Amino acid sequence: MQQIELHIDGRAVSRIVGDGSPGCLSGLLAAEREVFLVHDRNVAWVADAVVAALPAAVFRGRRALEATEGGKEMATVLDICRWLMDAGASRKALLVAIGGGITTDLAGFAASIYKRGIRYANVPTTLLAQVDAGIGGKTGVNFLDYKNMLGVIVQPVFTYICSGVLRTLPRRDVRSGVAELLKTFLIEDSDGNYARAVRLFSSPERDGDGEDRAWELQALVFAAAAVKAGVVGRDPYEHGERRRLNLGHTFAHAIEHNARLAGDDITHGEAVSMGIILAARLSDRLAHQGGNNWCSACSDRAGCPRAEGMEARLRADFAAAGLPVDCPYPLAALAGAMEKDKKAGGGKVRFQIPVAVGRVEEAELDVADVINMLGTP
Ligand code: GLY
């Protein structure tokens, strides 16, 4: 069984565990006395496997959710709390969230406020949630049409990564997760995992190589989980380094906001992909302008590792991996929603800028300046 420990202040607060079968959950749940499950309706079979791993007396109930972005709201969190209350959940209960990021965010938030906080665990069933949303303790809901405006950061006791579930995902959902996987390796790439991931998703799937691909993907998922656990462990409440994980997200949230208004179907991962390409263009424009005093990479004693032509490089890699790279909305239409994102104060917004594969720097910029720069060849 693979295992990564997430340490905060020298203490292991969460574990990321996986072995390719939901069966080993029985080990993780062995000491529990009261287990409740909240699961995405689409992965009821994973919930069945979790129930099968539990002694009958320990399993106290399950609740299926329609895990949609529209349902990611306070009313759903309160529904979960009401259900826990009706079912008599005590402060010792463990709530297990089974599904993608919407489910883990909703259930984690409900757990964090129910009776002032009970423990929760994640069984992420999408690639995106396995490498990002299911790790690091961010929970929450959308509010007033803006994403994740209400929430808390509370670590799950464990995140169980079942690689088998990825084989059942629609191709589009896998691609969505690929964007977050590549994002993680753009932030930290000690073993050439970025290139490995691009290679894996660029190569056509052939009959007979399913097992090799699955093994390679599992290795990449664990490598990304280890990067994320390291970043979160060093900065659990996002005061600095953790903000790097928002690479592409200021643009992505604005793209998703526009998509909701226009009734367009764009997944979070697709928006992140387009957002990272815009962040790469910003990197090129900032370098071209020569104003590098914002960038700690440029004052590195070892020399500035900034790579030339980040947009062209990432555009080619992301497109080869099957990801969308062009934002369908005019840049000016993104400005309003971007203003709402991760304010730095003084009217500026914090942008995460990829300056090389494995290195992201932060810049505090005016949204209007950014829109101008991106629109200027
Ligand atoms: N999804 C970004 C983070 O967990 O910080």
Short mmCIF file of C-alpha atoms and ligand atoms in Angstrom, two decimals:
data_model
loop_
_atom_site.label_atom_id
_atom_site.label_comp_id
_atom_site.label_asym_id
_atom_site.label_seq_id
_atom_site.Cartn_x
_atom_site.Cartn_y
_atom_site.Cartn_z
CA MET A 1 0.00 0.00 0.00
CA GLN A 2 1.35 3.41 -0.91
CA GLN A 3 1.21 6.01 1.82
CA ILE A 4 2.12 9.68 2.11
CA GLU A 5 1.87 11.53 5.42
CA LEU A 6 0.88 15.17 5.49
CA HIS A 7 2.81 16.87 8.29
CA ILE A 8 1.93 20.22 9.79
CA ASP A 9 4.32 21.63 12.40
CA GLY A 10 6.06 18.27 12.61
CA ARG A 11 2.85 16.30 13.29
CA ALA A 12 1.25 13.86 10.85
CA VAL A 13 -2.30 15.26 10.50
CA SER A 14 -3.50 13.39 7.44
CA ARG A 15 -2.57 10.38 5.32
CA ILE A 16 -2.90 9.74 1.63
CA VAL A 17 -3.27 6.04 1.05
CA GLY A 18 -3.96 3.87 -1.93
CA ASP A 19 -3.63 0.39 -3.33
CA GLY A 20 -5.97 0.16 -6.23
CA SER A 21 -8.81 -1.50 -4.37
CA PRO A 22 -11.41 -0.03 -2.03
CA GLY A 23 -10.99 -3.21 0.09
CA CYS A 24 -8.08 -1.90 2.13
CA LEU A 25 -10.36 0.76 3.54
CA SER A 26 -11.26 -1.84 6.12
CA GLY A 27 -7.80 -1.28 7.63
CA LEU A 28 -8.20 2.49 7.66
CA LEU A 29 -11.63 2.23 9.23
CA ALA A 30 -10.84 -0.57 11.68
CA ALA A 31 -10.81 1.62 14.78
CA GLU A 32 -13.98 3.57 13.91
CA ARG A 33 -17.22 3.17 15.84
CA GLU A 34 -19.62 5.38 13.82
CA VAL A 35 -19.15 5.83 10.09
CA PHE A 36 -21.47 7.85 7.83
CA LEU A 37 -21.02 8.08 4.06
CA VAL A 38 -21.88 10.93 1.72
CA HIS A 39 -21.40 9.95 -1.92
CA ASP A 40 -21.94 11.24 -5.40
CA ARG A 41 -24.93 9.39 -6.83
CA ASN A 42 -22.77 8.35 -9.81
CA VAL A 43 -20.34 6.34 -7.70
CA ALA A 44 -22.77 4.38 -5.56
CA TRP A 45 -20.71 1.27 -6.34
CA VAL A 46 -17.68 2.73 -4.53
CA ALA A 47 -19.93 3.49 -1.55
CA ASP A 48 -21.12 -0.15 -1.70
CA ALA A 49 -17.48 -1.27 -1.49
CA VAL A 50 -16.85 1.01 1.51
CA VAL A 51 -19.94 -0.33 3.27
CA ALA A 52 -18.73 -3.87 2.58
CA ALA A 53 -15.42 -2.99 4.26
CA LEU A 54 -17.19 -1.97 7.49
CA PRO A 55 -18.57 -4.09 10.32
CA ALA A 56 -22.36 -3.77 10.21
CA ALA A 57 -22.52 -2.16 13.66
CA VAL A 58 -20.11 0.63 12.63
CA PHE A 59 -21.89 1.67 9.44
CA ARG A 60 -24.57 4.19 10.43
CA GLY A 61 -25.91 5.41 7.12
CA ARG A 62 -25.26 6.77 3.64
CA ARG A 63 -26.56 9.68 1.68
CA ALA A 64 -26.38 10.16 -2.07
CA LEU A 65 -25.81 13.62 -3.54
CA GLU A 66 -26.45 15.14 -6.94
CA ALA A 67 -22.92 16.54 -7.16
CA THR A 68 -23.41 19.57 -9.38
CA GLU A 69 -21.78 22.99 -9.26
CA GLY A 70 -25.28 24.49 -8.80
CA GLY A 71 -25.88 22.27 -5.76
CA LYS A 72 -22.57 23.26 -4.19
CA GLU A 73 -24.31 25.62 -1.81
CA MET A 74 -24.99 26.14 1.87
CA ALA A 75 -28.43 24.49 1.61
CA THR A 76 -26.77 21.17 0.68
CA VAL A 77 -24.32 21.44 3.60
CA LEU A 78 -27.24 22.08 5.96
CA ASP A 79 -29.07 19.07 4.46
CA ILE A 80 -26.08 16.88 5.30
CA CYS A 81 -25.98 18.31 8.85
CA ARG A 82 -29.72 17.69 9.26
CA TRP A 83 -29.29 14.11 8.09
CA LEU A 84 -26.38 13.55 10.53
CA MET A 85 -28.49 14.96 13.33
CA ASP A 86 -31.54 12.82 12.47
CA ALA A 87 -29.28 9.77 12.32
CA GLY A 88 -27.89 10.56 15.78
CA ALA A 89 -24.26 11.17 14.72
CA SER A 90 -22.14 11.93 17.79
CA ARG A 91 -18.95 13.99 17.96
CA LYS A 92 -16.99 10.73 17.53
CA ALA A 93 -18.50 10.04 14.10
CA LEU A 94 -16.40 9.87 10.94
CA LEU A 95 -17.98 11.22 7.77
CA VAL A 96 -16.53 9.66 4.62
CA ALA A 97 -16.93 11.68 1.41
CA ILE A 98 -16.94 9.61 -1.78
CA GLY A 99 -16.88 11.44 -5.09
CA GLY A 100 -15.22 14.33 -6.86
CA GLY A 101 -14.23 17.73 -5.51
CA ILE A 102 -17.81 18.95 -5.16
CA THR A 103 -18.68 16.04 -2.87
CA THR A 104 -15.49 16.25 -0.80
CA ASP A 105 -15.89 20.05 -0.42
CA LEU A 106 -19.54 19.73 0.66
CA ALA A 107 -19.08 16.81 3.04
CA GLY A 108 -15.87 18.23 4.50
CA PHE A 109 -17.58 21.54 5.18
CA ALA A 110 -20.60 19.83 6.79
CA ALA A 111 -18.25 17.76 8.98
CA SER A 112 -16.28 20.83 9.99
CA ILE A 113 -19.36 22.63 11.38
CA TYR A 114 -21.52 19.73 12.61
CA LYS A 115 -21.39 19.80 16.43
CA ARG A 116 -18.46 22.24 16.03
CA GLY A 117 -16.55 19.72 13.98
CA ILE A 118 -16.37 15.96 13.48
CA ARG A 119 -13.66 14.11 11.57
CA TYR A 120 -14.00 13.38 7.88
CA ALA A 121 -12.13 11.36 5.28
CA ASN A 122 -12.06 11.54 1.50
CA VAL A 123 -12.36 8.83 -1.11
CA PRO A 124 -11.86 10.93 -4.26
CA THR A 125 -13.20 9.25 -7.36
CA THR A 126 -12.04 11.69 -10.03
CA LEU A 127 -8.49 12.33 -11.18
CA LEU A 128 -8.94 16.00 -10.32
CA ALA A 129 -9.95 15.21 -6.75
CA GLN A 130 -7.21 12.58 -6.34
CA VAL A 131 -4.44 15.03 -7.19
CA ASP A 132 -5.96 18.23 -5.83
CA ALA A 133 -9.39 18.71 -4.25
CA GLY A 134 -9.31 15.60 -2.06
CA ILE A 135 -6.00 16.58 -0.42
CA GLY A 136 -5.18 19.58 1.73
CA GLY A 137 -8.41 20.19 3.63
CA LYS A 138 -10.05 22.94 1.59
CA THR A 139 -13.80 22.63 2.02
CA GLY A 140 -16.60 24.96 1.07
CA VAL A 141 -19.44 26.10 -1.14
CA ASN A 142 -20.16 28.70 -3.78
CA PHE A 143 -21.87 31.90 -2.64
CA LEU A 144 -23.50 34.77 -4.54
CA ASP A 145 -22.41 33.16 -7.81
CA TYR A 146 -18.73 33.11 -6.86
CA LYS A 147 -16.83 29.89 -6.35
CA ASN A 148 -15.82 28.65 -2.92
CA MET A 149 -16.59 31.93 -1.18
CA LEU A 150 -17.64 30.19 2.07
CA GLY A 151 -15.56 27.45 3.60
CA VAL A 152 -12.87 26.38 6.00
CA ILE A 153 -9.57 24.51 5.85
CA VAL A 154 -9.71 21.34 7.95
CA GLN A 155 -7.60 18.31 7.07
CA PRO A 156 -9.31 14.98 6.36
CA VAL A 157 -8.04 12.15 8.56
CA PHE A 158 -7.16 10.30 5.39
CA THR A 159 -7.54 10.47 1.64
CA TYR A 160 -7.93 7.05 0.08
CA ILE A 161 -6.86 6.94 -3.54
CA CYS A 162 -8.44 4.09 -5.40
CA SER A 163 -6.84 4.02 -8.84
CA GLY A 164 -9.37 1.49 -10.15
CA VAL A 165 -12.13 4.10 -10.18
CA LEU A 166 -10.27 6.17 -12.78
CA ARG A 167 -10.88 3.44 -15.36
CA THR A 168 -14.60 4.09 -15.10
CA LEU A 169 -14.35 7.84 -15.69
CA PRO A 170 -15.57 9.42 -18.92
CA ARG A 171 -12.62 10.62 -21.01
CA ARG A 172 -13.61 14.26 -20.55
CA ASP A 173 -13.44 13.92 -16.75
CA VAL A 174 -9.98 12.36 -17.00
CA ARG A 175 -8.78 15.24 -19.17
CA SER A 176 -10.11 17.69 -16.59
CA GLY A 177 -7.91 16.07 -13.99
CA VAL A 178 -4.91 16.13 -16.32
CA ALA A 179 -4.94 19.94 -16.14
CA GLU A 180 -4.52 19.84 -12.34
CA LEU A 181 -1.89 17.09 -12.63
CA LEU A 182 0.20 19.18 -15.06
CA LYS A 183 -0.38 22.25 -12.87
CA THR A 184 1.09 20.43 -9.88
CA PHE A 185 4.24 19.48 -11.79
CA LEU A 186 4.59 23.02 -13.16
CA ILE A 187 4.87 24.07 -9.51
CA GLU A 188 7.36 21.35 -8.51
CA ASP A 189 8.98 18.94 -10.91
CA SER A 190 11.82 17.16 -9.19
CA ASP A 191 11.69 13.90 -11.18
CA GLY A 192 10.68 14.99 -14.66
CA ASN A 193 7.06 14.16 -13.85
CA TYR A 194 5.75 17.03 -15.96
CA ALA A 195 7.28 15.55 -19.13
CA ARG A 196 6.17 12.05 -18.08
CA ALA A 197 2.58 13.24 -17.69
CA VAL A 198 2.61 15.08 -21.04
CA ARG A 199 4.04 11.94 -22.68
CA LEU A 200 1.44 9.67 -21.11
CA PHE A 201 -1.54 11.76 -22.17
CA SER A 202 -0.14 12.60 -25.61
CA SER A 203 0.41 8.98 -26.56
CA PRO A 204 -2.54 7.21 -28.14
CA GLU A 205 -4.16 4.47 -26.08
CA ARG A 206 -3.56 1.12 -27.72
CA ASP A 207 -5.09 -2.26 -27.04
CA GLY A 208 -2.92 -4.21 -24.66
CA ASP A 209 -1.19 -1.32 -22.93
CA GLY A 210 -4.02 -0.57 -20.49
CA GLU A 211 -2.19 -2.01 -17.48
CA ASP A 212 1.02 -0.09 -18.21
CA ARG A 213 -0.88 3.15 -18.61
CA ALA A 214 -2.83 2.54 -15.42
CA TRP A 215 0.40 1.85 -13.52
CA GLU A 216 2.08 4.97 -14.93
CA LEU A 217 -0.96 7.08 -14.11
CA GLN A 218 -1.06 5.76 -10.56
CA ALA A 219 2.62 6.65 -10.11
CA LEU A 220 1.95 10.18 -11.40
CA VAL A 221 -1.11 10.58 -9.15
CA PHE A 222 0.99 9.67 -6.11
CA ALA A 223 3.82 11.95 -7.22
CA ALA A 224 1.32 14.84 -7.53
CA ALA A 225 -0.26 13.94 -4.19
CA ALA A 226 3.20 14.06 -2.59
CA VAL A 227 3.88 17.52 -4.08
CA LYS A 228 0.53 18.78 -2.82
CA ALA A 229 1.00 17.25 0.64
CA GLY A 230 4.40 18.94 0.88
CA VAL A 231 3.08 22.36 -0.13
CA VAL A 232 0.05 22.12 2.20
CA GLY A 233 2.20 20.88 5.08
CA ARG A 234 4.46 23.93 4.75
CA ASP A 235 1.60 26.41 4.34
CA PRO A 236 -1.73 24.84 5.40
CA TYR A 237 -3.70 28.11 5.55
CA GLU A 238 -2.49 29.56 2.26
CA HIS A 239 -0.50 32.49 3.56
CA GLY A 240 2.21 32.10 0.94
CA GLU A 241 3.54 29.01 -0.83
CA ARG A 242 0.13 27.29 -1.06
CA ARG A 243 -1.07 30.11 -3.28
CA ARG A 244 1.14 28.57 -6.00
CA LEU A 245 -1.51 25.83 -6.27
CA ASN A 246 -3.85 28.50 -7.63
CA LEU A 247 -1.81 28.65 -10.82
CA GLY A 248 -4.24 29.39 -13.66
CA HIS A 249 -7.17 29.62 -11.24
CA THR A 250 -7.72 33.40 -11.22
CA PHE A 251 -8.34 33.17 -14.95
CA ALA A 252 -10.16 29.83 -14.60
CA HIS A 253 -12.66 31.13 -12.04
CA ALA A 254 -13.43 34.07 -14.34
CA ILE A 255 -13.83 31.70 -17.31
CA GLU A 256 -16.19 29.50 -15.28
CA HIS A 257 -18.15 32.57 -14.16
CA ASN A 258 -18.58 33.64 -17.81
CA ALA A 259 -19.52 30.09 -18.79
CA ARG A 260 -22.26 30.02 -16.13
CA LEU A 261 -23.66 33.33 -17.35
CA ALA A 262 -23.57 32.18 -20.98
CA GLY A 263 -24.89 28.68 -20.20
CA ASP A 264 -21.73 27.12 -21.68
CA ASP A 265 -20.48 23.72 -20.58
CA ILE A 266 -16.85 24.17 -19.43
CA THR A 267 -15.46 21.92 -16.69
CA HIS A 268 -13.20 23.26 -13.93
CA GLY A 269 -10.22 21.36 -15.35
CA GLU A 270 -10.82 22.75 -18.83
CA ALA A 271 -11.00 26.28 -17.40
CA VAL A 272 -7.78 25.64 -15.44
CA SER A 273 -6.06 24.52 -18.63
CA MET A 274 -7.07 27.72 -20.47
CA GLY A 275 -6.16 29.73 -17.36
CA ILE A 276 -2.65 28.27 -17.18
CA ILE A 277 -2.05 29.19 -20.83
CA LEU A 278 -3.11 32.78 -20.06
CA ALA A 279 -0.80 32.78 -17.02
CA ALA A 280 2.04 31.56 -19.29
CA ARG A 281 1.33 34.39 -21.72
CA LEU A 282 1.47 36.81 -18.80
CA SER A 283 4.85 35.31 -17.86
CA ASP A 284 6.16 36.01 -21.37
CA ARG A 285 4.74 39.55 -21.42
CA LEU A 286 6.23 40.41 -18.01
CA ALA A 287 9.62 39.08 -19.13
CA HIS A 288 9.39 41.03 -22.37
CA GLN A 289 8.63 44.24 -20.48
CA GLY A 290 11.80 43.68 -18.48
CA GLY A 291 10.10 44.64 -15.22
CA ASN A 292 11.33 41.66 -13.26
CA ASN A 293 11.61 43.22 -9.85
CA TRP A 294 8.47 41.32 -8.72
CA CYS A 295 10.11 37.99 -9.46
CA SER A 296 12.29 36.33 -6.83
CA ALA A 297 13.56 33.92 -9.50
CA CYS A 298 15.42 36.80 -11.09
CA SER A 299 17.31 37.57 -7.90
CA ASP A 300 18.37 33.94 -7.45
CA ARG A 301 22.06 33.70 -6.74
CA ALA A 302 22.19 30.66 -8.96
CA GLY A 303 20.85 32.74 -11.83
CA CYS A 304 17.38 33.27 -13.13
CA PRO A 305 15.79 30.00 -14.24
CA ARG A 306 13.13 31.80 -16.30
CA ALA A 307 12.38 29.91 -19.48
CA GLU A 308 11.73 31.65 -22.78
CA GLY A 309 8.43 31.20 -24.56
CA MET A 310 6.37 29.69 -21.75
CA GLU A 311 3.09 30.17 -23.60
CA ALA A 312 4.30 28.37 -26.75
CA ARG A 313 5.73 25.50 -24.69
CA LEU A 314 2.70 24.99 -22.47
CA ARG A 315 0.26 25.52 -25.32
CA ALA A 316 1.97 22.72 -27.28
CA ASP A 317 2.15 20.37 -24.25
CA PHE A 318 -1.41 20.97 -23.06
CA ALA A 319 -2.89 20.66 -26.56
CA ALA A 320 -0.93 17.42 -27.11
CA ALA A 321 -2.39 16.12 -23.84
CA GLY A 322 -5.88 16.79 -25.22
CA LEU A 323 -6.62 19.90 -23.18
CA PRO A 324 -8.35 23.04 -24.44
CA VAL A 325 -5.92 25.96 -24.61
CA ASP A 326 -7.98 28.89 -25.95
CA CYS A 327 -10.29 30.91 -23.72
CA PRO A 328 -13.57 31.35 -25.66
CA TYR A 329 -14.37 34.74 -24.07
CA PRO A 330 -12.89 38.18 -24.79
CA LEU A 331 -10.25 38.98 -22.17
CA ALA A 332 -12.13 42.10 -21.11
CA ALA A 333 -15.10 39.90 -20.13
CA LEU A 334 -12.92 38.14 -17.53
CA ALA A 335 -11.94 41.32 -15.69
CA GLY A 336 -14.94 41.67 -13.34
CA ALA A 337 -14.71 38.15 -11.96
CA MET A 338 -10.91 38.32 -11.73
CA GLU A 339 -11.18 41.40 -9.50
CA LYS A 340 -13.03 39.22 -6.97
CA ASP A 341 -10.26 36.62 -6.84
CA LYS A 342 -7.52 36.41 -4.20
CA LYS A 343 -7.25 40.12 -3.52
CA ALA A 344 -3.81 41.31 -2.50
CA GLY A 345 -4.99 44.76 -1.35
CA GLY A 346 -4.44 48.14 -2.96
CA GLY A 347 -6.71 47.11 -5.84
CA LYS A 348 -4.27 44.42 -6.94
CA VAL A 349 -4.79 40.71 -7.48
CA ARG A 350 -2.22 37.98 -6.87
CA PHE A 351 -1.33 36.15 -10.06
CA GLN A 352 0.65 32.91 -10.10
CA ILE A 353 3.11 33.04 -12.99
CA PRO A 354 4.85 29.96 -14.42
CA VAL A 355 8.42 31.08 -15.11
CA ALA A 356 9.80 27.60 -15.90
CA VAL A 357 8.60 24.00 -15.65
CA GLY A 358 8.78 23.38 -11.90
CA ARG A 359 8.82 27.02 -10.89
CA VAL A 360 5.93 29.42 -10.27
CA GLU A 361 6.31 32.98 -8.99
CA GLU A 362 3.68 35.35 -7.61
CA ALA A 363 3.01 38.86 -8.88
CA GLU A 364 0.56 41.42 -7.48
CA LEU A 365 -0.90 43.18 -10.48
CA ASP A 366 -3.77 45.39 -11.55
CA VAL A 367 -6.38 43.38 -13.44
CA ALA A 368 -6.69 46.17 -16.04
CA ASP A 369 -2.89 46.06 -16.63
CA VAL A 370 -3.01 42.28 -16.98
CA ILE A 371 -5.85 42.43 -19.53
CA ASN A 372 -3.90 45.06 -21.44
CA MET A 373 -0.67 43.07 -21.43
CA LEU A 374 -2.38 39.86 -22.52
CA GLY A 375 -4.14 41.61 -25.37
CA THR A 376 -0.97 43.26 -26.69
CA PRO A 377 1.10 41.10 -29.04
N1 GLY B 1 -6.76 23.56 -4.85
C1 GLY B 1 -5.74 24.39 -4.34
C2 GLY B 1 -5.44 24.13 -2.91
O1 GLY B 1 -5.85 23.13 -2.36
O2 GLY B 1 -4.79 24.94 -2.30
#
